[in-house]
PDB file of C-alpha atoms in Angstrom:
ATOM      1  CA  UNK A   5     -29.229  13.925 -26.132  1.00  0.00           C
ATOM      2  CA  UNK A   6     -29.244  17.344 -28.154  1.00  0.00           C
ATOM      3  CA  UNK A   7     -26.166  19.166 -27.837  1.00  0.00           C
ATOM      4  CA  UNK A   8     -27.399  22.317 -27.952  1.00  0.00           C
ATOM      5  CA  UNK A   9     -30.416  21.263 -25.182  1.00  0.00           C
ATOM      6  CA  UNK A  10     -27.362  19.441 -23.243  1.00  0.00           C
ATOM      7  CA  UNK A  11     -25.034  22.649 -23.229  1.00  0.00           C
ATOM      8  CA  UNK A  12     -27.881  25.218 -22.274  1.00  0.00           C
ATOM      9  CA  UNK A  13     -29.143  23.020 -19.343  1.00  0.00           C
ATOM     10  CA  UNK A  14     -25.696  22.596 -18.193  1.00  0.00           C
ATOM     11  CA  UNK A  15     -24.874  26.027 -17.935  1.00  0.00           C
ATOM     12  CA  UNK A  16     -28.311  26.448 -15.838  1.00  0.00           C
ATOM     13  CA  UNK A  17     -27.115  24.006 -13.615  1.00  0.00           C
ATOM     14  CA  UNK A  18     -23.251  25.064 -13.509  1.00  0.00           C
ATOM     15  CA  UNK A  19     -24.585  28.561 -12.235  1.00  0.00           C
ATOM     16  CA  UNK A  20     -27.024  26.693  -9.656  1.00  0.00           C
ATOM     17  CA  UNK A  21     -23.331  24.845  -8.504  1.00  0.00           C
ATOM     18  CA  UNK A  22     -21.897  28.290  -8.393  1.00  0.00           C
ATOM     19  CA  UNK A  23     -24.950  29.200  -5.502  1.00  0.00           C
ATOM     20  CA  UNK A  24     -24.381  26.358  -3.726  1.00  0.00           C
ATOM     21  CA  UNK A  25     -20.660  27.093  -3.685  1.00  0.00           C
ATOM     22  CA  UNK A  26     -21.891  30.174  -2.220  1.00  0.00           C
ATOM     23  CA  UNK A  27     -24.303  29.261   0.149  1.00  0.00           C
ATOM     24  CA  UNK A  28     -21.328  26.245   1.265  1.00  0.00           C
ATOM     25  CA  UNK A  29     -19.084  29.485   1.370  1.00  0.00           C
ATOM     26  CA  UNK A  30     -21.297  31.668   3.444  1.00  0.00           C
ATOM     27  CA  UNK A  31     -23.151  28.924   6.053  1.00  0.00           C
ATOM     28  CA  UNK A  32     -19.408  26.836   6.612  1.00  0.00           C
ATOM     29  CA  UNK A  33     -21.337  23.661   5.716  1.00  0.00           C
ATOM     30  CA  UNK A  34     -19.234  20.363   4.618  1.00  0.00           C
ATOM     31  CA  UNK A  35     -20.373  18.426   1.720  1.00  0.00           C
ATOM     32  CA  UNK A  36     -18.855  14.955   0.914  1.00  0.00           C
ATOM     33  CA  UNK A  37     -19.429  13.803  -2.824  1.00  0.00           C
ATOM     34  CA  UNK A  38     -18.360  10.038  -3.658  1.00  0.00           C
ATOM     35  CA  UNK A  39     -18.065   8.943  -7.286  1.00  0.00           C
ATOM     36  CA  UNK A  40     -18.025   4.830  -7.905  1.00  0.00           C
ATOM     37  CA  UNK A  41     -18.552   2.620 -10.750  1.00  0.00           C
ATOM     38  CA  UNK A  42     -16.688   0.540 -13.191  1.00  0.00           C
ATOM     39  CA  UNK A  43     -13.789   1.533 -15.129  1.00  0.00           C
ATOM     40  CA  UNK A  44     -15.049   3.810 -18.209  1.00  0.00           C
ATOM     41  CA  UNK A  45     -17.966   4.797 -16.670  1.00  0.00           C
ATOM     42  CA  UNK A  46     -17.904   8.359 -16.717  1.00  0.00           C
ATOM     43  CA  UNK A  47     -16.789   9.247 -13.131  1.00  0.00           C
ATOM     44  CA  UNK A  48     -14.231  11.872 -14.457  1.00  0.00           C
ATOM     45  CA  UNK A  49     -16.487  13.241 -16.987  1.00  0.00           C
ATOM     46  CA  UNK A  50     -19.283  14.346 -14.896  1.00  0.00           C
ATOM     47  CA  UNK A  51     -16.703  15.966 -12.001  1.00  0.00           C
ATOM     48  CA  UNK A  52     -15.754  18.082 -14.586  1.00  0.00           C
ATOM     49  CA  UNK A  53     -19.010  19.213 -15.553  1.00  0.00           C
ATOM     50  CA  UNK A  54     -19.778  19.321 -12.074  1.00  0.00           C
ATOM     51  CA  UNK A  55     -16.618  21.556 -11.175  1.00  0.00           C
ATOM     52  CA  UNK A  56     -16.376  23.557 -14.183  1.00  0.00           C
ATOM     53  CA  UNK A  57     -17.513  26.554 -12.547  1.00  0.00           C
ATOM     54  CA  UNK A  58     -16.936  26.814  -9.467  1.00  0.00           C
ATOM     55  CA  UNK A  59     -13.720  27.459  -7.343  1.00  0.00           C
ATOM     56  CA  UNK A  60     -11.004  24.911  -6.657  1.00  0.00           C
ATOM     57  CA  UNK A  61     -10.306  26.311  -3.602  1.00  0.00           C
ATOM     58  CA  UNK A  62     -13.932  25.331  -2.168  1.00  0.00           C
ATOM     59  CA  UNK A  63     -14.995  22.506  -4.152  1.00  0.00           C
ATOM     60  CA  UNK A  64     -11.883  19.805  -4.261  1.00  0.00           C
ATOM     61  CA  UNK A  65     -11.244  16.664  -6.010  1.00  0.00           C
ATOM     62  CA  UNK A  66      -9.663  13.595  -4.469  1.00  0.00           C
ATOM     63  CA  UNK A  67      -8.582  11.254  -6.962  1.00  0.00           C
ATOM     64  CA  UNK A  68      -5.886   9.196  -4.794  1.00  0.00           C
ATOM     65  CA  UNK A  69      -3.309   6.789  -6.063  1.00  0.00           C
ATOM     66  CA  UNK A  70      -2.630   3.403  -5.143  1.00  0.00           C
ATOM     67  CA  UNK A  71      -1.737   3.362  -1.144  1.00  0.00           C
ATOM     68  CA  UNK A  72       2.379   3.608  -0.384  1.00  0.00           C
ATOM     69  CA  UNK A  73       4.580   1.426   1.835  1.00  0.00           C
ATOM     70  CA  UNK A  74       3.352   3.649   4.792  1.00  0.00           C
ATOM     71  CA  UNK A  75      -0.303   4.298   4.194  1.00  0.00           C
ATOM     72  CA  UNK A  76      -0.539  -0.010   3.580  1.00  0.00           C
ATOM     73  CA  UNK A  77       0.535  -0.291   7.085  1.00  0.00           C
ATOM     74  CA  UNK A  78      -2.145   2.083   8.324  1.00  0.00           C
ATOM     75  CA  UNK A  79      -6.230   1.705   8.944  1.00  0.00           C
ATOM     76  CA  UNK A  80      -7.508   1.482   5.780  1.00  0.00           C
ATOM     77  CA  UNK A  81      -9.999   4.301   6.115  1.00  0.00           C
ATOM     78  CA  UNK A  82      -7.167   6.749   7.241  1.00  0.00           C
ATOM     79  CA  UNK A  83      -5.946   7.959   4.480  1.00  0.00           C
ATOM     80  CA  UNK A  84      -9.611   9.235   3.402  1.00  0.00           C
ATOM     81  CA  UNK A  85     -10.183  10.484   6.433  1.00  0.00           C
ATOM     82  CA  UNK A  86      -7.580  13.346   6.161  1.00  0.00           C
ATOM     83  CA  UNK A  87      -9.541  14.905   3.154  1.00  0.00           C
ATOM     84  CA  UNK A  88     -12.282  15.291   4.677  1.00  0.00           C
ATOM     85  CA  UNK A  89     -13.937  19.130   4.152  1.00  0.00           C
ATOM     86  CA  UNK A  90     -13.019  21.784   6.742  1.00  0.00           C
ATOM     87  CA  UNK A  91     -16.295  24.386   7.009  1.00  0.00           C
ATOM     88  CA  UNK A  92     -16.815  25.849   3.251  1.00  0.00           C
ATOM     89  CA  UNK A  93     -15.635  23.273   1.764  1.00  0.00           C
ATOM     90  CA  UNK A  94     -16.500  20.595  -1.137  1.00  0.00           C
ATOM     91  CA  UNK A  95     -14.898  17.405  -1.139  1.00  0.00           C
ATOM     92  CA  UNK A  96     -15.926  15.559  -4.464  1.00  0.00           C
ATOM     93  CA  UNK A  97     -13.809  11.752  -4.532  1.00  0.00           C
ATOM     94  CA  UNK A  98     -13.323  10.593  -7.535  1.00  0.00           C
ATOM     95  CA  UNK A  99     -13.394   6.844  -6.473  1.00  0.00           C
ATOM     96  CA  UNK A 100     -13.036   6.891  -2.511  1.00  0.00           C
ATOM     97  CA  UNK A 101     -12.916   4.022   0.726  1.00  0.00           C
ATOM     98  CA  UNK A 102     -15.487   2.124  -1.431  1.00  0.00           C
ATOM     99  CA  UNK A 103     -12.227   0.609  -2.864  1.00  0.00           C
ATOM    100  CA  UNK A 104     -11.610  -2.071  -0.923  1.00  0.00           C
ATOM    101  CA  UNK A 105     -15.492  -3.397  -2.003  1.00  0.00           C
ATOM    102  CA  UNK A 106     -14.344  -2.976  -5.881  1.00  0.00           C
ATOM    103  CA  UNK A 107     -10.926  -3.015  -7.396  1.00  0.00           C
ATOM    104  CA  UNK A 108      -9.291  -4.318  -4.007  1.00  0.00           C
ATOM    105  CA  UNK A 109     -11.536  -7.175  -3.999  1.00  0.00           C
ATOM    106  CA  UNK A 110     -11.870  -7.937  -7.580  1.00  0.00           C
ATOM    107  CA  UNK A 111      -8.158  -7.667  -8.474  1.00  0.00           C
ATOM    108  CA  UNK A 112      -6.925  -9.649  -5.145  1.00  0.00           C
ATOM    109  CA  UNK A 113      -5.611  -6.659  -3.125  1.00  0.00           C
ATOM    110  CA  UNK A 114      -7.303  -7.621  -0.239  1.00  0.00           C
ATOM    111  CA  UNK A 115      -8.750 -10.673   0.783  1.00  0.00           C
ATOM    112  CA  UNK A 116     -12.440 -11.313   0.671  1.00  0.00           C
ATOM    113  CA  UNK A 117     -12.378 -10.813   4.833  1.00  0.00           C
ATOM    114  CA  UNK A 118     -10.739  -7.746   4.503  1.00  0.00           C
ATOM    115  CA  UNK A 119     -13.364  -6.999   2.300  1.00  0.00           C
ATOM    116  CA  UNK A 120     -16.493  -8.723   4.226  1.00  0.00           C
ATOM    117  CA  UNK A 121     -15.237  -6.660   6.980  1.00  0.00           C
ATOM    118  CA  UNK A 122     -14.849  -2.742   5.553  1.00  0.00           C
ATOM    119  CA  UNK A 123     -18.900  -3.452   4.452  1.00  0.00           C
ATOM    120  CA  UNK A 124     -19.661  -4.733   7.794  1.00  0.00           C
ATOM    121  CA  UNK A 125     -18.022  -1.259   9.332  1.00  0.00           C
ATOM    122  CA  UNK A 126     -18.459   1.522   6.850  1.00  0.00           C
ATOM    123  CA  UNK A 127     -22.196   1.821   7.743  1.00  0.00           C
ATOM    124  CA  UNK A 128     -21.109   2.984  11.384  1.00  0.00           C
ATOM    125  CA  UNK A 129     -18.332   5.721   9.372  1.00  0.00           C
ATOM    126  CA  UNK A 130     -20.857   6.799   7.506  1.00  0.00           C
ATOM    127  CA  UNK A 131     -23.250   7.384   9.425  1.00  0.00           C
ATOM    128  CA  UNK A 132     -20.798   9.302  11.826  1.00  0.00           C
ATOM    129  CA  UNK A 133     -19.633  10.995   9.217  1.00  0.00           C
ATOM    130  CA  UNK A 134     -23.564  12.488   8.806  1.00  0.00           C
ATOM    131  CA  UNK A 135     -24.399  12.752  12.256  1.00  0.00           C
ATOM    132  CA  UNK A 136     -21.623  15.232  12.165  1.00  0.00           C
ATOM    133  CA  UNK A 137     -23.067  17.652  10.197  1.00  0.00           C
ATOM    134  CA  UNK A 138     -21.245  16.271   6.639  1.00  0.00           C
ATOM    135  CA  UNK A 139     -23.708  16.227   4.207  1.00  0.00           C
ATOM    136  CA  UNK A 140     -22.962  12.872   2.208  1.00  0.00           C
ATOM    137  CA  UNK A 141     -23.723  11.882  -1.452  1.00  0.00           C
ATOM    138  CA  UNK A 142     -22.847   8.774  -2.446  1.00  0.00           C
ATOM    139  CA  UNK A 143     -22.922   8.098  -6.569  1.00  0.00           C
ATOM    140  CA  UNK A 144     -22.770   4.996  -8.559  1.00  0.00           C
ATOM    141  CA  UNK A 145     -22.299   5.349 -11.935  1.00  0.00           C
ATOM    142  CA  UNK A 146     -23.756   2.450 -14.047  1.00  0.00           C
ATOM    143  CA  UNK A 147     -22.165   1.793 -17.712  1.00  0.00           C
ATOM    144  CA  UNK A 148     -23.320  -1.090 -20.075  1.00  0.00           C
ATOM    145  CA  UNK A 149     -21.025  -4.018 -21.274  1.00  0.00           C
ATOM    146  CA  UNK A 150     -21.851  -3.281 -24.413  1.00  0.00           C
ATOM    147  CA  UNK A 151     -20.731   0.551 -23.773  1.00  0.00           C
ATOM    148  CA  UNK A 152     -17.877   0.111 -21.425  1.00  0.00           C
ATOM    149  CA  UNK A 153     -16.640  -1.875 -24.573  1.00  0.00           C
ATOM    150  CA  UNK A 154     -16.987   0.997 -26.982  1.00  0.00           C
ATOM    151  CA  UNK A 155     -15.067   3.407 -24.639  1.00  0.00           C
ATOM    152  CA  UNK A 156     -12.397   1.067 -24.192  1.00  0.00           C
ATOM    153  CA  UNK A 157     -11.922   0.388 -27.747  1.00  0.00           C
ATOM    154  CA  UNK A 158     -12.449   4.220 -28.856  1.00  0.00           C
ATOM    155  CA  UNK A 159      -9.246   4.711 -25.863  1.00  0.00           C
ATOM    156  CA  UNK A 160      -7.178   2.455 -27.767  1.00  0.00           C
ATOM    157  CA  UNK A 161      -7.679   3.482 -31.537  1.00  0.00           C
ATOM    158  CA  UNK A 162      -7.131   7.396 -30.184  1.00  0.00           C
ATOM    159  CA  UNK A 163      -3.704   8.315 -29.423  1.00  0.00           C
ATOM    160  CA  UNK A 164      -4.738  11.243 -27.673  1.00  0.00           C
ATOM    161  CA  UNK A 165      -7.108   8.910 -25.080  1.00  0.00           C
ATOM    162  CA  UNK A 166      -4.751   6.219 -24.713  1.00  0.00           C
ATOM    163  CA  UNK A 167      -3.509   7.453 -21.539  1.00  0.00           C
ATOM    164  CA  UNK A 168      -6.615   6.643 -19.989  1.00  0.00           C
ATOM    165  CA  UNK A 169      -6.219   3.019 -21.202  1.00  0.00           C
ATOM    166  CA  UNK A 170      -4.131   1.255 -18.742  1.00  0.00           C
ATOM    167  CA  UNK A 171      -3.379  -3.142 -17.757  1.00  0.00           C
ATOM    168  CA  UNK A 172      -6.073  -2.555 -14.881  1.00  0.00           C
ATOM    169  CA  UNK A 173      -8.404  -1.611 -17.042  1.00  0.00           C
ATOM    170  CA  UNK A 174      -8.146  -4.425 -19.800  1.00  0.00           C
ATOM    171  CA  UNK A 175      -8.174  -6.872 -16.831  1.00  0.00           C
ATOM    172  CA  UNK A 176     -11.632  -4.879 -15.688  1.00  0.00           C
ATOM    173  CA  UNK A 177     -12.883  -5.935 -18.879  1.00  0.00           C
ATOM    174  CA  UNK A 178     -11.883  -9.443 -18.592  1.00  0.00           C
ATOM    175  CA  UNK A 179     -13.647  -9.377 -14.727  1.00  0.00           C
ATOM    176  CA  UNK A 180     -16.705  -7.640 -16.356  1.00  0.00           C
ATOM    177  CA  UNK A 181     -19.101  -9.815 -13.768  1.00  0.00           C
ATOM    178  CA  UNK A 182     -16.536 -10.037 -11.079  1.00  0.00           C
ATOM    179  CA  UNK A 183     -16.935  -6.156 -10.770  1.00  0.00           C
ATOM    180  CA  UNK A 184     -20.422  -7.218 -11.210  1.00  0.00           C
ATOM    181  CA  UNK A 185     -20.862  -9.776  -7.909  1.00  0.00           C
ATOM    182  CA  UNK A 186     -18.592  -7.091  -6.152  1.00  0.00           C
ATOM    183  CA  UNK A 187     -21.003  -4.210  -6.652  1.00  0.00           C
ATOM    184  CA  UNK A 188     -24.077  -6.393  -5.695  1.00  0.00           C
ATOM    185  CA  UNK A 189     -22.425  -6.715  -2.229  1.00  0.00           C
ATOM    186  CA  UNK A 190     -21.291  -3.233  -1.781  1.00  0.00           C
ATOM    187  CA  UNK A 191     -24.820  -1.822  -2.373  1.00  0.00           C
ATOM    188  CA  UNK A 192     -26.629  -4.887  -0.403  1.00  0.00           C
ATOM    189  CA  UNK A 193     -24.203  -3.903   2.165  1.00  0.00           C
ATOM    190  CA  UNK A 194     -24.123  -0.193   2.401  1.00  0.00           C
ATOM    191  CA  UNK A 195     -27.315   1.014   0.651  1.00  0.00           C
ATOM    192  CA  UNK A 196     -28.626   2.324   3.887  1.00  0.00           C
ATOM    193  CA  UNK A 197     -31.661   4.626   4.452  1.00  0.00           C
ATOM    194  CA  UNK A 198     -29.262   7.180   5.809  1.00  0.00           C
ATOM    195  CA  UNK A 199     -26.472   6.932   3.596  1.00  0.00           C
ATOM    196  CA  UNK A 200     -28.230   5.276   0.198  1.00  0.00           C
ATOM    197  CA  UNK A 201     -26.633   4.986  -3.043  1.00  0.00           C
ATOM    198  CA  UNK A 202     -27.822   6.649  -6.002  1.00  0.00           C
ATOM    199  CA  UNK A 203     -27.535   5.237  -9.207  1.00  0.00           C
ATOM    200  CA  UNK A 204     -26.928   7.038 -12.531  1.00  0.00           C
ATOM    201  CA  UNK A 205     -27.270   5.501 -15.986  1.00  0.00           C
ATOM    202  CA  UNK A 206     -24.250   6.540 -17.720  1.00  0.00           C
ATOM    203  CA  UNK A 207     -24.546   5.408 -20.915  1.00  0.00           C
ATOM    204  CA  UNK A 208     -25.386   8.449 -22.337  1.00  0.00           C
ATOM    205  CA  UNK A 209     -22.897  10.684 -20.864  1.00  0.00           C
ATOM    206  CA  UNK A 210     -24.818  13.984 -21.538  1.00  0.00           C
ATOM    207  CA  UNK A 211     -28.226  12.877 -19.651  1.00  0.00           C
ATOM    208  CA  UNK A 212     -25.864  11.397 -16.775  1.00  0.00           C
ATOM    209  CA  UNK A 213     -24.648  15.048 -16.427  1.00  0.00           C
ATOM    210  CA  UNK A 214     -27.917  16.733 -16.008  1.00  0.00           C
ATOM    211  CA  UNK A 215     -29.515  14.008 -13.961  1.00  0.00           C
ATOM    212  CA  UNK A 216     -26.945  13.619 -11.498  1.00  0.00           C
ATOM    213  CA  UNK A 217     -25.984  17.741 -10.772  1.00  0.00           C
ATOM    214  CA  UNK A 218     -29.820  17.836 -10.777  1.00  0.00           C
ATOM    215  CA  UNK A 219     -29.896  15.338  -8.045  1.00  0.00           C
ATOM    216  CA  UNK A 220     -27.682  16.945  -6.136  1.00  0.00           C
ATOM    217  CA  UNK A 221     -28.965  20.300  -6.411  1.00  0.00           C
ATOM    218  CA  UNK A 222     -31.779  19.000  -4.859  1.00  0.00           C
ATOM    219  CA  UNK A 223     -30.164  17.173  -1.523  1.00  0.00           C
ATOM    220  CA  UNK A 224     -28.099  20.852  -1.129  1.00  0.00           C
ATOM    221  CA  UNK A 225     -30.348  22.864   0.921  1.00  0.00           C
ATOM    222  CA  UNK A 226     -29.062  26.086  -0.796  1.00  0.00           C
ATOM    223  CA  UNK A 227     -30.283  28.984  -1.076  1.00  0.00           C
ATOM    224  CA  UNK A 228     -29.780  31.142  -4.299  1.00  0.00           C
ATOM    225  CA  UNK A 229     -28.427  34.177  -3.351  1.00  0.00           C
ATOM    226  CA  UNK A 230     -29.953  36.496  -6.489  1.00  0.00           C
ATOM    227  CA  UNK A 231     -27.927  38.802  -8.940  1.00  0.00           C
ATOM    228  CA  UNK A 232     -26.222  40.836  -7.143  1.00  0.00           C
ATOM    229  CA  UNK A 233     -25.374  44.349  -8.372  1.00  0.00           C
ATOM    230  CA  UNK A 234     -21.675  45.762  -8.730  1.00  0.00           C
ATOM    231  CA  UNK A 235     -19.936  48.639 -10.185  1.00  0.00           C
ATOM    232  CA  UNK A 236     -16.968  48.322 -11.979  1.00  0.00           C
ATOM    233  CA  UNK A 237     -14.273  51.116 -11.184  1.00  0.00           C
ATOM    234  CA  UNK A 238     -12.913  53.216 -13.927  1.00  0.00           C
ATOM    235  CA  UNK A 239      -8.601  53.670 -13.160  1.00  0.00           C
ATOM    236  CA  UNK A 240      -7.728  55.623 -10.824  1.00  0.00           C
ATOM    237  CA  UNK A 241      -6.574  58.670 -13.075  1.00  0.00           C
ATOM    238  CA  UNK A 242      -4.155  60.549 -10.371  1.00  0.00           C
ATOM    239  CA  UNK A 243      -1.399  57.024 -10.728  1.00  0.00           C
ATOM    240  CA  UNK A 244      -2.029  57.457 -14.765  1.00  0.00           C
ATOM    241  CA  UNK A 245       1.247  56.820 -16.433  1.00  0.00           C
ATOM    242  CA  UNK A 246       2.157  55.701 -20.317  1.00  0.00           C
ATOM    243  CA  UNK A 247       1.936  52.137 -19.413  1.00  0.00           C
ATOM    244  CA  UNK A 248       2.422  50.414 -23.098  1.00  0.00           C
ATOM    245  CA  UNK A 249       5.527  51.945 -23.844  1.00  0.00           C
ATOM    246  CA  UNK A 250       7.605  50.095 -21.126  1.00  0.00           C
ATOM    247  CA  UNK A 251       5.759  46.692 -22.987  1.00  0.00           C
ATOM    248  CA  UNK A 252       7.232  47.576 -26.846  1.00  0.00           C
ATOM    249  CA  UNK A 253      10.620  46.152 -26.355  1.00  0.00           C
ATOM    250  CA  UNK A 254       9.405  42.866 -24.005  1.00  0.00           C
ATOM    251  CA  UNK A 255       9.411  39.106 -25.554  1.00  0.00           C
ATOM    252  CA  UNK A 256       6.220  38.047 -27.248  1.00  0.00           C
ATOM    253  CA  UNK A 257       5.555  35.176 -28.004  1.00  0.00           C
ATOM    254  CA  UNK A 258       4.099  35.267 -31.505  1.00  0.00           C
ATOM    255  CA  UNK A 259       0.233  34.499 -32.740  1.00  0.00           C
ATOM    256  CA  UNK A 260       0.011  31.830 -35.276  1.00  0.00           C
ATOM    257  CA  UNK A 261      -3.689  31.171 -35.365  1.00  0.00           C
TER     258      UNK A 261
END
């Protein structure tokens, strides 16, 4: 896609985000967003372009680490269950419960009952979860061999991207249609008409941007609140002072560029 196109829709759509921040702010709605797919995909790409905008304090991203000692020993689903959104709140996961039907399957975390099981019971979550009041996105993003494969080798010839390359993921490679088998169940499983999955082709990062905060502009019922008109205030000219000189003798640190 066009740059230029790419960055002038985006910034359409960022300021439709910042309405629906609003309208999330104003009406206490809860919004759950869930980000899945294979390694390299794109998931942290398009949160970013998502949440670019808007504030951190109303739209937040869970990106959890691998369970501790304690939160093994607990239900599974607990530990999601705490981050759930509080009225006015955003709760975007950048990989979520959905988990246990990937990486914890493919990589031998869990066993495959362990695994039968969350899909035969996450239905039910979700679909208290909704029945709630939580409106509920759920987002697959779908990446190529052939692409996931450039990514991974563009990670490791980059120094500045080779953070992102980790063991897991070169073993994600290696289980390219073990990820594969594992994501036919999880959708056959959870795809429901209440809580379906939506699937964005993430080859090309750019389109995957627009299409997917496109798509869920239009499962917000917001409504855009208009330009609203402010005044700025000049200073208040009774508390005037000479406020530079105290500043001459501070530390500053130097511009080079």
């Amino acid at each position: 896609m066009d740059k230029k196109l790419y960055e002038k829709e985006l910034r359409r759509l960022q300021a439709e985000m910042v309405a629906v921040q609003q309208w999330v702010k104003r009406t206490g709605q809860r919004v759950v967003i869930v980000f899945e797919g294979r390694d390299a995909a794109g998931k942290g790409g398009i949160i970013k372009a998502i949440t670019a905008k808007v504030s951190a304090r109303i739209f937040r991203v869970v990106a959890l680490p691998a369970p501790n000692d304690r939160e093994k020993t607990q239900m599974y689903i607990q530990r999601y269950i705490k981050h759930m959104p509080a009225a006015g709140e955003v709760v975007v996961f950048d990989r979520s419960w959905y988990n246990r039907a990937g990486v914890e399957r493919v990589m031998g975390f869990c066993t495959d009952k362990q695994a039968d099981r969350f899909l035969k019971v996450i239905p039910g979550f979700e679909e208290e979860i909704i029945e709630d009041g939580i409106i509920l996105l759920k987002y697959w993003l779908e990446v190529s061999s052939k692409e996931q494969e450039k990514r991974f080798k563009d990670r490791i010839k980059r120094p500045e991207k080779q953070w992102k390359l980790s063991g897991m993921d070169l073993e994600a490679r290696r289980r390219w249609y073990a990820y594969s088998r594992a994501r036919d169940l999880m959708m056959d499983a959870t795809d429901t008409d209440i809580s379906p999955w939506n699937v964005v082709r993430s080859d090309d990062k750019r389109a995957a941007h627009l299409n997917c905060i496109s798509h869920i502009l239009e499962q917000i019922p917001y409504e855009p609140l208009g330009e609203s008109i402010v005044t700025l205030p000049k200073p208040d000219k009774n508390e005037a002072y000479d406020d530079k000189a105290p500043m001459k003798n501070r530390r500053y640190v130097e511009k080079l560029f």
